[in-house]
Amino acid sequence: MSQTRPHAVESLSKDRLRLWLRLLKVTGHVEGELRRRLRADHATTLPRFDVMAALARHPKGLRMSDLSDFLRVSNGNVTGIVDRLTEEGLALRVAVEGDRRAQLARLTPAGEAVFAELAAAHEAWVNDLLGTLDAPMIEQAFDLLTRIEPRETERP
Amino acid sequence: MSQTRPHAVESLSKDRLRLWLRLLKVTGHVEGELRRRLRADHATTLPRFDVMAALARHPKGLRMSDLSDFLRVSNGNVTGIVDRLTEEGLALRVAVEGDRRAQLARLTPAGEAVFAELAAAHEAWVNDLLGTLDAPMIEQAFDLLTRIEPRETERP
DNA sequence: ACTTAAAACTTTAGGCTTGAAATAAATATC
DNA sequence: GATATTTATTTCAAGCCTAAAGTTTTAAGT
């Protein structure tokens, strides 16, 4: 009931805004640290890592459009990242049987090997950066996040 | 104690990773929506908005380096954004008395007027996007976030 | 005063990002 | 079968972003 009083509503809006700014700051901090370490220790970037992670989950390959859906970035963006991974021998494109428009992006064996290292380092970094959260807090955090964005159909 | 058992530790690490990925997804969703609405409804961008917000808080102006500290982005980045805001008549640079290296970036009156509209819309959007969080949840979220990143000295 | 170092900015090169336009191939409609 | 629409992808223009290098000015050391 108190939430429906004009002043409380206004203050709630401000509090939500403050929370959002704080959320941005914290995720920015963690994300920036991950970017920095990927660059410094492994000479790569977060977008490359994200693409490789998606491809690692799909050993048979992913269509370019599936990849961009999966990562929620634009089509043209994925084209460029896969181009660069391909130049470095970490990914490749293979034709799709029966549809000459489409292509599957895949990791090369070299790409899989590189990703295995990246993934281990990445998990350790995240564990480090979120290290003060214990199991109950993590569960609490999941609950809160679920309220912000309604759960979506996960792509396997 | 159970947290120190090898298996529990490993699982905790995975849970932290899952939480991080979920956090990224949610903040990305909200941030993407804000970007989209800024572009669609106000023909501007989030970085421009962030710079204008910082300048609006400091009516006397901010040095370029203070601005980049404040926003936690690189110097060169701020240069470009302020350039564009200046071209559009929303910001301007003024010389600093006694230090010919430095410049203050400020909003123009037009910039202040535009920002007032943007800020109102922005707060409403955030309130909408985080609308399912009530006051106790917000407090809970703040507590959790404080554990991830130790609070820092806020710049006034 | 002279040299050196530090500070404030800008510029540059390279990569990420988007939305929109362009290409090409598959499918639907007539 | 010819035409139109849809689908998969790439290309393009413009902006964002960083690290590194370059300018100009200030401050420190001698």
JSON list of C-alpha atoms (C1' of nucleotides) in Angstrom, two decimals, chain B residues 45 48 74 77 84 100-101, chain D residues 15-18 24-26:
[
{"chain": "B", "resi": 45, "resn": "THR", "atom": "CA", "xyz": [23.16, 7.07, -28.24]},
{"chain": "B", "resi": 48, "resn": "ARG", "atom": "CA", "xyz": [26.32, 10.54, -25.71]},
{"chain": "B", "resi": 74, "resn": "SER", "atom": "CA", "xyz": [39.56, 6.20, -22.51]},
{"chain": "B", "resi": 77, "resn": "ASN", "atom": "CA", "xyz": [37.00, 8.14, -26.64]},
{"chain": "B", "resi": 84, "resn": "ARG", "atom": "CA", "xyz": [30.24, 15.22, -31.91]},
{"chain": "B", "resi": 100, "resn": "ARG", "atom": "CA", "xyz": [46.62, 26.13, -21.36]},
{"chain": "B", "resi": 101, "resn": "ARG", "atom": "CA", "xyz": [46.74, 22.34, -21.73]},
{"chain": "D", "resi": 15, "resn": "DG", "atom": "C1'", "xyz": [29.94, 5.73, -34.35]},
{"chain": "D", "resi": 16, "resn": "DC", "atom": "C1'", "xyz": [32.11, 3.65, -30.20]},
{"chain": "D", "resi": 17, "resn": "DC", "atom": "C1'", "xyz": [36.20, 1.90, -27.91]},
{"chain": "D", "resi": 18, "resn": "DT", "atom": "C1'", "xyz": [41.06, 1.02, -26.59]},
{"chain": "D", "resi": 24, "resn": "DT", "atom": "C1'", "xyz": [51.82, 21.13, -26.32]},
{"chain": "D", "resi": 25, "resn": "DT", "atom": "C1'", "xyz": [52.22, 22.94, -21.85]},
{"chain": "D", "resi": 26, "resn": "DT", "atom": "C1'", "xyz": [53.51, 22.76, -17.04]}
]
